[in-house]
Coordinates of C-alpha atoms in Angstrom, one line a residue:
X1091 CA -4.1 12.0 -15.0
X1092 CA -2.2 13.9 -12.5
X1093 CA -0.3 11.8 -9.6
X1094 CA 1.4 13.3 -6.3
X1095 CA 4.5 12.3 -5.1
X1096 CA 6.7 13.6 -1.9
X1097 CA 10.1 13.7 -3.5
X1098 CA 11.5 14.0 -0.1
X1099 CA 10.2 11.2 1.8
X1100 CA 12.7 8.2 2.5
X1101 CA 15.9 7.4 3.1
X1102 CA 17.4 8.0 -0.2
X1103 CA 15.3 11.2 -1.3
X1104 CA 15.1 13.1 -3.4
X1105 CA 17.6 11.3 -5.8
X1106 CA 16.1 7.6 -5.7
X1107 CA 12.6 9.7 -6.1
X1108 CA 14.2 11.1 -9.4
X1109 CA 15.6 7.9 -10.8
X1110 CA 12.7 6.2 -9.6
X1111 CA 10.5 8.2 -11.9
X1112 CA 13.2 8.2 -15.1
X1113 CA 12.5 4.6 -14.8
X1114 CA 8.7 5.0 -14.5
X1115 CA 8.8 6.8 -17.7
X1116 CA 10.7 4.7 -19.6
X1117 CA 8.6 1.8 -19.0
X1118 CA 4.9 3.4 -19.2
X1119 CA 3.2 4.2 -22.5
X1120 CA 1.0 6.6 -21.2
X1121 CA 2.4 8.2 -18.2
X1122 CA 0.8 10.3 -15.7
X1123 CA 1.7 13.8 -15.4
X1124 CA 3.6 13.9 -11.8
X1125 CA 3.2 17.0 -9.7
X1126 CA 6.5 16.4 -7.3
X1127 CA 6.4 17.9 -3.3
X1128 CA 10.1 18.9 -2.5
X1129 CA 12.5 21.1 -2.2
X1130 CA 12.8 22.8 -5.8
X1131 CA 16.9 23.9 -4.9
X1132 CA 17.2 20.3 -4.5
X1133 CA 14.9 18.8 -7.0
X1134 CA 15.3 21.0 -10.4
X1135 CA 19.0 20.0 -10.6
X1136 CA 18.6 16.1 -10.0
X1137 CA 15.5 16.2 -12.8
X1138 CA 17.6 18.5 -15.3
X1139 CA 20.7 15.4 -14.7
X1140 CA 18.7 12.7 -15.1
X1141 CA 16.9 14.2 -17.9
X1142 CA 13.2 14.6 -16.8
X1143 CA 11.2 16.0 -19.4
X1144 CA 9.5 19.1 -18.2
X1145 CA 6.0 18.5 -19.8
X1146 CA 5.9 15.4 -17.2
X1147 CA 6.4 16.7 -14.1
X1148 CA 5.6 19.7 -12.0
X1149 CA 7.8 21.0 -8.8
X1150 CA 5.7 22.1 -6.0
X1151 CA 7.7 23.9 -3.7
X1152 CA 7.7 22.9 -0.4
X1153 CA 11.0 23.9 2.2
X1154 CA 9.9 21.8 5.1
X1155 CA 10.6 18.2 5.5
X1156 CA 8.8 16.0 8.0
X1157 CA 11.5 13.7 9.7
X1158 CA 10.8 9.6 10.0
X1159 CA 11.0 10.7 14.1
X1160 CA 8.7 13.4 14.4
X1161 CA 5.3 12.6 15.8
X1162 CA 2.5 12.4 12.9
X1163 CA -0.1 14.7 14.5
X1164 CA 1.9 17.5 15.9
X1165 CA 4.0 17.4 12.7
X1166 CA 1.7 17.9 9.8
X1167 CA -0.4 20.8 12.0
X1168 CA 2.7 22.6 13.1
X1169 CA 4.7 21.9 9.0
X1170 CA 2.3 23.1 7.1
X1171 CA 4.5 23.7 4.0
X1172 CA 6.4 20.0 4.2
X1173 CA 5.9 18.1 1.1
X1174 CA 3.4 15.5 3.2
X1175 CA 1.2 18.0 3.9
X1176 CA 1.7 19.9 0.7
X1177 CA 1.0 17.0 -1.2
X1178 CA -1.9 16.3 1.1
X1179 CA -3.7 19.4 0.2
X1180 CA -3.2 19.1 -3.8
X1181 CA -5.2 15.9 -3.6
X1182 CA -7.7 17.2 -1.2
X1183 CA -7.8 20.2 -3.1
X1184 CA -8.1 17.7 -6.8
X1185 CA -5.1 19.1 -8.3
X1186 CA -4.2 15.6 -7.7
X1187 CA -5.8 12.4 -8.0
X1188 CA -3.3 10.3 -5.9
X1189 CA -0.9 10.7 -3.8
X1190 CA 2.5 8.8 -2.8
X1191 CA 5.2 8.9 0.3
X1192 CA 8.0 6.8 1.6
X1193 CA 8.3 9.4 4.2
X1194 CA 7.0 9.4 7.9
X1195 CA 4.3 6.8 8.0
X1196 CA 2.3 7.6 10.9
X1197 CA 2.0 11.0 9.7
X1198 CA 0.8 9.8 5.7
X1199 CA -2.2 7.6 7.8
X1200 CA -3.1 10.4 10.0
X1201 CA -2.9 13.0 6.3
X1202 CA -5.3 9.9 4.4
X1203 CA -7.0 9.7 7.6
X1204 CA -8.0 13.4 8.1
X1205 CA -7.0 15.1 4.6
X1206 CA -8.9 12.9 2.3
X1207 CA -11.2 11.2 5.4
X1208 CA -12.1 7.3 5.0
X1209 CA -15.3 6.3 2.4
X1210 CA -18.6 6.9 3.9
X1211 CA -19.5 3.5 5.5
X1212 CA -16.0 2.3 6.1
X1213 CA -15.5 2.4 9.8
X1214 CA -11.3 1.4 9.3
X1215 CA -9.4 2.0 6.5
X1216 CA -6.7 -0.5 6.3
X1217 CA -3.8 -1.2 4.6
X1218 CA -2.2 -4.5 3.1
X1219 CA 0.6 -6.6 1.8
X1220 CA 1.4 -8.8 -1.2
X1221 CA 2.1 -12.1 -0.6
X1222 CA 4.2 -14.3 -3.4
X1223 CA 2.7 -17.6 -3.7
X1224 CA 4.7 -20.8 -3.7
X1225 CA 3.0 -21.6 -7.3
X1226 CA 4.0 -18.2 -8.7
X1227 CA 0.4 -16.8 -8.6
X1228 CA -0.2 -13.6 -5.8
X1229 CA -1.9 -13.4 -2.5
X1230 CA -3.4 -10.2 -0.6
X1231 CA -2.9 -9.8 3.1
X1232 CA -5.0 -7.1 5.4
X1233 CA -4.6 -5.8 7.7
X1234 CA -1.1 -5.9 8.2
X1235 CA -0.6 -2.9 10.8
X1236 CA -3.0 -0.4 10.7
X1237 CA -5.2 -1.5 12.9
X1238 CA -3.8 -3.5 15.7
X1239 CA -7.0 -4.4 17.5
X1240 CA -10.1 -5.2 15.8
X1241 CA -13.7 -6.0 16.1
X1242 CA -15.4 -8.6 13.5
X1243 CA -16.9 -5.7 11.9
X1244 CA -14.2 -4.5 10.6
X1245 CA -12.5 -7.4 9.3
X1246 CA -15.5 -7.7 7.5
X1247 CA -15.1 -5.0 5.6
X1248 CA -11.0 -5.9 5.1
X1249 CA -12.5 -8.5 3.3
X1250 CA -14.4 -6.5 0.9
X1251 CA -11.9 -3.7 0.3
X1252 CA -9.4 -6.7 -0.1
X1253 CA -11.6 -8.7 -2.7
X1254 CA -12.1 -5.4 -4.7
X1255 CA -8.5 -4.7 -4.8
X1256 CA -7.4 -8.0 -5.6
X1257 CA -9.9 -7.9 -8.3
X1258 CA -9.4 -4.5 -10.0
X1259 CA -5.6 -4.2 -9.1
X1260 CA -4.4 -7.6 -9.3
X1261 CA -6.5 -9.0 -11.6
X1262 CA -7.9 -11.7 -10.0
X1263 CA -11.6 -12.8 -10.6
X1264 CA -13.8 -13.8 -8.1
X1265 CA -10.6 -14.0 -5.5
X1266 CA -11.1 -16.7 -2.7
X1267 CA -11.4 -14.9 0.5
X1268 CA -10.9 -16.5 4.1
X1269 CA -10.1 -15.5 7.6
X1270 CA -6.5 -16.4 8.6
X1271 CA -7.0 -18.6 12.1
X1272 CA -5.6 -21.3 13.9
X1273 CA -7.5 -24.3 12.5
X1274 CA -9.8 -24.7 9.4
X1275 CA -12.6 -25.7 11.2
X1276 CA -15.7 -23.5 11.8
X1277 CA -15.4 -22.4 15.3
X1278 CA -11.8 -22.2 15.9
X1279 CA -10.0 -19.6 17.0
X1280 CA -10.2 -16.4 19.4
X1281 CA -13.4 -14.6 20.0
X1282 CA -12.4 -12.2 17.3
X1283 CA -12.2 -14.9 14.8
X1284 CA -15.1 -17.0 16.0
X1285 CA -17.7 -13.6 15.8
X1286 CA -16.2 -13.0 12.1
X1287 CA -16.5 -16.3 10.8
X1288 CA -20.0 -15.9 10.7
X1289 CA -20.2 -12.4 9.5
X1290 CA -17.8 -13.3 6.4
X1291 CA -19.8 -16.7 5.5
X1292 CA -22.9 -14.4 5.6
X1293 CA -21.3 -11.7 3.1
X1294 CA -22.5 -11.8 -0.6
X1295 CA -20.3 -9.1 -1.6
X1296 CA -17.3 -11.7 -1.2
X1297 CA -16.4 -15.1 -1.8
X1298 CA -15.5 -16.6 1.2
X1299 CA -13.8 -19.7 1.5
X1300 CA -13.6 -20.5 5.2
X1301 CA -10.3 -20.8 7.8
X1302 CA -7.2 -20.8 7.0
X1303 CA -3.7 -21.6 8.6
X1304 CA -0.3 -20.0 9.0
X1305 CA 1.2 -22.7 6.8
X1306 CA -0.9 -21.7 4.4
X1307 CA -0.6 -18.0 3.7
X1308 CA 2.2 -19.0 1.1
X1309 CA 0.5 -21.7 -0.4
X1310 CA -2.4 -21.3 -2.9
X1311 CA -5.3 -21.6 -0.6
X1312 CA -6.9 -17.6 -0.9
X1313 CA -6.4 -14.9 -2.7
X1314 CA -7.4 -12.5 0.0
X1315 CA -6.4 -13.5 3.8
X1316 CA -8.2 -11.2 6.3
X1317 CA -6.7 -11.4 10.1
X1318 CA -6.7 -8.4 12.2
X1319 CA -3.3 -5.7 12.5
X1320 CA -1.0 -7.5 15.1
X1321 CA -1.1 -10.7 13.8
X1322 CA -0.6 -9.6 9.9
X1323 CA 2.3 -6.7 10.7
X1324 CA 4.3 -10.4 12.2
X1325 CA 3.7 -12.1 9.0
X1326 CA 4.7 -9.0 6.7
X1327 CA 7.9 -8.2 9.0
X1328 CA 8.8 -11.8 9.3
X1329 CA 8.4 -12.2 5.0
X1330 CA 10.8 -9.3 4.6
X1331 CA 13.2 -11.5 6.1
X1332 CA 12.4 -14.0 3.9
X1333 CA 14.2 -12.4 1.5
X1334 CA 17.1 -10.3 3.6
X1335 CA 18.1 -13.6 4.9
X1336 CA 18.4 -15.7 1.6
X1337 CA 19.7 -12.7 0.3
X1338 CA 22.5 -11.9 2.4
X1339 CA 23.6 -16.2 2.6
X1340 CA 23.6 -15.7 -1.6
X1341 CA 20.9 -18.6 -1.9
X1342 CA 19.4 -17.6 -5.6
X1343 CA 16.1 -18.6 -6.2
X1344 CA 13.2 -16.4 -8.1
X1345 CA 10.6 -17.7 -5.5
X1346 CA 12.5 -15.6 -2.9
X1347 CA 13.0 -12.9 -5.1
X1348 CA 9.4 -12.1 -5.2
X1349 CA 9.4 -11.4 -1.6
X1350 CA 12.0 -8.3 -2.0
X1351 CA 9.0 -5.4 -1.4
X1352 CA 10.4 -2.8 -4.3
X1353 CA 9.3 -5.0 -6.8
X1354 CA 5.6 -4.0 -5.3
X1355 CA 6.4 -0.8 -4.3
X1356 CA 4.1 0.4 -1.6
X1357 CA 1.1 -0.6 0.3
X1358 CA -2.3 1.2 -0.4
X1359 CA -4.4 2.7 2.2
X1360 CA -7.5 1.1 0.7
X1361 CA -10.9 2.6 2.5
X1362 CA -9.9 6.2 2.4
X1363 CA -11.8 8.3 -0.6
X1364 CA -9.0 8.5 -3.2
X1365 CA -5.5 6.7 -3.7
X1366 CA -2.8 7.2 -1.1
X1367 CA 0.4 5.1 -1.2
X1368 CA 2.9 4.5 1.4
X1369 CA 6.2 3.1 0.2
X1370 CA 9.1 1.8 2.6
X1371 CA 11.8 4.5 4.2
X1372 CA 14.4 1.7 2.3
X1373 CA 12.7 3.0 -1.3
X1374 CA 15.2 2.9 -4.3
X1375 CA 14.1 3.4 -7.8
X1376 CA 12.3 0.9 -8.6
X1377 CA 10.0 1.1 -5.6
X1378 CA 9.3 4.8 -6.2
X1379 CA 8.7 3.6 -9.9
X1380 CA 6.2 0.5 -9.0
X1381 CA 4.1 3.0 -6.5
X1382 CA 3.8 5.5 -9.2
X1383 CA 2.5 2.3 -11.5
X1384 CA 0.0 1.2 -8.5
X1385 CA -1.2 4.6 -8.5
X1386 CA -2.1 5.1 -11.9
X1387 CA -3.6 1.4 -12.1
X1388 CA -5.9 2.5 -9.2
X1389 CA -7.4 5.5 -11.0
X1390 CA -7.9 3.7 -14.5
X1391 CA -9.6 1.1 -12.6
X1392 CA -11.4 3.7 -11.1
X1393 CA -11.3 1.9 -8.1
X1394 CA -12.3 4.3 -4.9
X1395 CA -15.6 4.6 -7.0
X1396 CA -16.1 0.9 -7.1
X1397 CA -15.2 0.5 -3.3
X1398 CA -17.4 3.9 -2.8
X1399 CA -20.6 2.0 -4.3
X1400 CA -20.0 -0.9 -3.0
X1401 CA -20.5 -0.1 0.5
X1402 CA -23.4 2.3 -0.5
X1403 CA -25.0 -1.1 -1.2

């Protein structure tokens, strides 16, 4: 199993990219091999300090860096030797079988987007969020950005790549799916959600358990909650402060804990042909570590396959 990552995407790269995979290694029995996108001036010293065993890993030179700033498009056509678009082509290529980035994020959904192209049938790949429960169990929330506007089509299929992932990745069998509205009755809602209700309750794919509310997302109502890219990029942003608020006032608690994002790592861009990751621009360690984790989970599962057949059928 080989696994891309841009060592020079993020705030902190490369040198929370390095520690991040020390600690990956030390805590997998069976570790990837990691082909690493950087700067090789800057990368071989940082991996010969924090003692990287070279039989794991494999520098890929690339001298150009794609800034947080720059616009996606432009960017990956006119830096075609940056580590985004360098790591890009290895998994296009299959000298990769995943690929991660807390770099520029526009320019990592235009690269899945384009590179690696979205699973035949798919019309919007999307991507997602964890959401810690109240009861300690785990939630999935998509969209949560991607895809701003929506028709009910396509929050159809959020429903199906989320119940797969939540299945395969999270472990979760036969998750509880439901459209996240303003009431819980049939026929509440916008038009958007009144047009999907029907198309979700109609889906045998998934099993879908009907409306829910806000005040429910943290409660243990669904397993998947399906709501369209504006409405789920508010409730991600507005859980990270969950836990910068409680954080920075000193209140301890290990529910809040669970909403700090590096012990998830990244967010998948589930719909597109093979794994691509996007982590924070904040990354440390152990968010580097988690998405390499989330990477390899998603190949043993063998999960872009599963999601591949299952809108073949």
């Amino acid at each position: 199993m080989i696994i891309g990552l841009d060592m020079m995407g993020g705030d902190f790269a490369p040198l929370e990219a390095v520690k991040g995979i020390q600690l990956y290694l030390s805590e997998t029995d069976s570790p990837a091999i990691l082909f690493l996108t950087g700067d090789e001036a800057q990368l071989n010293p940082l991996l010969q300090e924090y003692n990287i065993p070279a039989d794991r890993v494999k520098v890929v030179h690339a001298p150009q860096v794609i800034d947080m700033h720059e616009h996606p498009t432009k960017a990956l056509k006119e830096k075609q030797q940056s580590s985004i678009a360098i790591g890009f082509h290895l998994l296009a290529t299959g000298k990769t079988e995943a690929f991660i980035s807390a770099g520029n994020t526009g320019a990592m959904l235009v690269g899945a987007m384009y590179s690696i192209k979205a699973i035949e049938g798919v019309q919007r790949p999307t991507i997602s969020t964890i959401i810690p429960k109240e009861n300690g169990k785990t939630g999935l929330l998509l969209d949560v950005g991607l895809n701003a506007d929506c028709k009910p089509e396509h929050l159809n299929q959020f429903a199906i790549l989320g119940s797969l992932y939540a299945q395969h990745i999270l472990g979760i069998s036969n998750p509880r799916v439901a459209l996240l509205n303003i009431g819980e009755e049939e026929g509440k809602g916008n038009i958007l959600a009144q047009n999907t209700y029907p198309l979700l309750k109609e889906n045998s794919q998934i099993n879908f358990t009907g409306n829910i509310e806000g005040r429910d997302v943290l409660e243990d109502k669904a397993d998947v909650m399906v709501c369209e890219g504006f409405t789920g990029n508010v409730i991600l942003k507005m859980a990270e402060s969950i836990y910068d608020i409680t954080h920075r006032k000193e209140i301890r608690h290990e529910y809040f804990d669970r909403f700090n994002f590096e012990l998830y790592g990244g967010t998948p861009v589930l719909g597109v042909a093979k794994p691509v990751i996007i982590g924070h621009g904040i990354s440390h360690a152990r968010a580097f570590c988690n998405m390499i984790k989330v990477a390899q989970k998603m190949i043993e599962a063998d999960l872009m396959n599963k999601m591949k057949a299952s809108f073949e059928a």
